[in-house]
C-alpha positions in Angstrom: 125.7 121.4 93.7 124.3 122.0 90.6 123.3 117.8 90.7 121.2 118.4 93.4 119.7 121.4 91.3 118.9 119.3 88.6 117.4 116.4 90.4 115.1 119.4 91.7 114.1 119.6 88.6 113.2 116.0 87.3 111.5 115.9 90.8 108.9 118.7 89.8 109.1 118.1 86.8 107.8 115.2 87.0 104.8 115.4 90.0 101.1 115.2 88.2 97.7 114.3 89.8 94.5 113.9 89.2 91.8 112.5 91.9 91.7 108.8 90.9 96.1 109.3 89.9 98.7 109.3 92.0 101.4 112.0 92.1 104.5 110.6 90.3 108.3 111.9 91.6 111.0 110.7 89.1 113.8 109.2 91.3 116.8 109.2 89.3 119.2 106.6 87.8 123.1 106.2 89.8 124.4 104.9 92.4 123.5 104.9 95.4 124.4 104.0 99.2 121.4 101.5 100.7 120.9 99.0 104.2 123.4 100.1 106.8 126.9 99.3 108.8 124.9 97.7 111.9 122.4 95.8 111.0 121.7 92.1 109.8 119.0 91.6 108.2 119.6 94.3 105.9 123.9 95.7 105.4 125.1 98.3 103.2 126.2 98.4 100.1 125.9 100.4 97.0 124.2 99.7 93.6 123.0 100.7 90.9 119.2 101.5 89.7 117.6 102.2 86.6 115.5 105.8 86.5 111.8 105.2 87.6 109.1 107.3 89.1 107.0 106.7 92.9 104.1 107.6 93.3 104.4 110.3 95.8 101.6 109.0 98.1 100.2 105.8 99.5 97.7 103.5 96.9 93.7 106.1 98.3 90.5 104.6 99.4 89.4 106.7 96.0 91.7 104.9 94.4 91.6 101.6 95.4 87.9 102.3 95.3 88.0 102.9 91.3 89.5 100.0 90.3 87.4 97.4 92.6 84.6 99.7 90.8 85.5 98.9 87.6 87.3 94.8 88.2 84.1 93.6 90.4 87.6 92.4 92.6 87.3 91.0 95.6 89.3 91.2 98.5 90.8 88.5 100.2 90.5 89.4 103.7 86.5 89.6 101.9 86.8 86.3 100.3 89.0 84.8 103.9 87.4 87.3 106.8 90.4 87.1 108.4 91.2 90.7 108.3 93.2 91.4 111.3 92.5 95.2 113.2 92.5 96.7 116.5 91.1 99.0 119.0 93.0 100.5 122.2 93.3 98.6 125.2 94.6 95.6 123.5 98.5 94.5 125.1 101.0 95.3 123.0 100.8 93.3 120.2 97.4 91.6 120.2 95.5 92.0 117.3 91.4 91.6 116.7 90.7 88.5 113.6 87.6 90.1 112.6 85.5 89.2 109.3 84.0 91.8 109.2 86.8 93.8 108.6 88.1 94.4 104.8 89.1 97.6 102.9 85.2 99.3 103.9 85.1 98.6 106.7 89.3 98.7 108.0 88.9 98.2 111.5 86.1 96.3 111.2 82.0 97.4 110.7 81.9 98.3 114.1 84.7 100.7 113.9 82.9 102.5 110.9 83.6 102.3 107.4 85.4 104.6 105.4 82.7 107.2 103.7 84.8 110.2 105.6 88.4 108.5 104.6 88.7 108.5 100.9 92.2 110.6 100.6 92.9 107.4 103.0 95.1 105.7 102.6 94.0 101.9 101.7 94.7 99.4 104.0 93.0 96.4 105.7 94.1 94.6 101.8 97.1 91.7 101.3 100.2 91.4 99.2 97.6 89.5 96.5 95.2 92.6 96.6 97.8 95.1 96.2 99.8 93.0 93.0 96.6 92.9 91.5 95.5 96.8 91.9 99.3 97.4 89.4 98.4 95.0 87.2 95.0 96.3 86.6 96.3 100.1 86.8 99.6 99.6 85.1 102.0 100.1 87.8 104.0 97.6 90.1 104.7 97.6 93.5 108.9 98.8 94.2 111.3 96.9 95.2 112.8 97.0 98.0 115.7 99.0 97.4 113.7 101.5 95.0 111.4 101.5 98.1 114.7 102.0 100.4 116.3 105.0 97.8 112.8 106.6 97.5 112.7 106.9 100.9 115.8 108.0 102.4 116.4 111.0 99.3 120.8 110.9 99.2 120.8 110.3 102.6 123.4 107.7 104.6 121.5 107.9 108.1 119.1 106.3 109.7 116.1 108.1 108.8 116.4 110.9 106.1 116.7 113.8 107.8 119.9 112.7 110.4 119.5 109.7 113.5 117.9 111.7 116.0 114.5 110.0 116.0 113.1 112.3 117.5 112.3 114.8 115.2 109.7 112.1 113.3 106.7 114.6 114.4 107.2 116.5 111.8 106.7 114.1 109.3 105.6 110.9 110.2 101.7 109.9 111.6 102.9 106.9 114.7 100.8 105.7 117.8 102.3 108.4 120.8 101.1 106.5 123.7 103.2 104.6 125.9 100.9 101.3 125.7 97.5 100.2 123.1 95.8 99.9 126.3 95.0 103.7 126.0 93.9 105.4 123.1 96.2 108.4 121.3 95.5 110.5 119.9 98.7 112.8 120.6 99.5 113.5 116.3 95.2 114.2 115.5 94.9 110.9 114.2 94.3 107.9 115.7 94.1 105.4 112.5 94.5 106.5 109.4 96.4 110.0 108.0 94.5 111.6 105.0 98.1 110.7 102.3 100.3 113.8 102.7 99.3 115.4 106.0 102.9 115.5 107.3 106.0 116.6 105.7 107.3 114.7 103.4 111.1 113.7 103.0 113.3 116.5 100.9 111.9 113.9 97.1 109.1 115.2 97.6 107.1 111.7 99.0 105.2 111.9 101.6 104.0 109.4 104.9 108.1 107.3 104.2 107.6 106.3 107.9 104.6 106.5 109.3 100.6 105.9 108.5 100.5 102.7 106.7 103.1 99.9 106.4 103.9 99.5 102.5 104.1 96.4 100.8 107.1 95.5 98.6 107.5 93.1 96.0 111.3 90.6 95.7 112.6 89.4 98.0 115.1 89.8 101.7 118.6 89.2 102.4 117.6 87.2 105.1 114.8 85.0 103.1 114.8 81.1 103.1 114.8 79.2 100.3 111.5 79.3 98.8 110.3 81.4 101.0 106.8 82.8 100.7 107.0 85.4 102.2 106.2 89.1 101.7 107.5 92.5 102.8 107.0 95.7 103.7 108.5 99.2 104.7 108.0 102.6 106.6 105.5 102.0 109.8 103.3 103.2 110.5 99.8 104.9 112.8 100.4 101.9 115.1 103.9 101.5 115.1 105.4 103.0 118.8 109.1 103.4 120.3 108.7 100.3 122.3 105.7 98.2 120.1 107.3 98.7 116.8 110.6 100.1 115.3 110.0 100.0 111.8 109.5 103.4 111.3 112.9 105.1 109.6 114.6 103.5 106.1 116.9 100.7 107.0 114.8 97.2 108.5 112.3 95.3 106.5 109.2 93.7 107.5 107.9 90.1 107.1 103.8 89.1 106.0 102.2 87.0 104.7 100.9 87.4 101.2 98.0 86.6 101.9 97.7 88.4 104.7 95.5 91.9 105.5 96.0 94.1 108.0 94.1 97.5 109.0 98.1 99.2 109.1 99.5 98.2 105.8 99.2 99.6 102.7 101.2 100.7 99.7 102.4 103.4 97.4 103.3 101.8 92.8 105.6 102.2 90.3 106.8 103.0 86.9 
């Protein structure tokens, strides 16, 4: 009990924020159990981590806009005109390549901009773009293990509350429709939600299983030698139990480092 109270005190004492700076949660140095005994790609194991701080929320449009304003940075989607976007009516797993889409117009110009969404997570950015933001801001992306330890919040179950997926509606912005042919806003949002709209995990991290996938640095154990793919974790507003079952503490997604999707974002570590 004493150790638990000390951890909570450490977490609460580490949080601070301004409009353009994320709040951080301190993760104590310790031995942690990650992975799952039923997972081939992420087998159960014990790791040792030094203490680190991870942002309580995903990086927002407002925070990314400050980076672009200061540096003039041009994202991969703006250079390559190959962002992948979504609109209701598409068959399962289908996305649209939209040359007009970028972080300013996450699902293409015809589907609106971010003017009224500055507190939503930035999307339609690539891994390269996320790393560039981190280098400018003095942060870095979490490693795969750091992300999982922070998301688990001391649990050893598939979700930080246990193994019953039905409880996720309290914690995550997901897609609850039977398929993607019809728009689904049953949780209040069809695309992204403002960060922190749903309940946090016990350590104070929001949106670990929904809203947007989050880039992580490092290689997964299932990567082939020399592989240049990158990874993301946590699920997104597009994920449903029928089309994308990655909204949990175990699964690890794979993406090209220059690919840009409107359900892809990141949080940071320092």
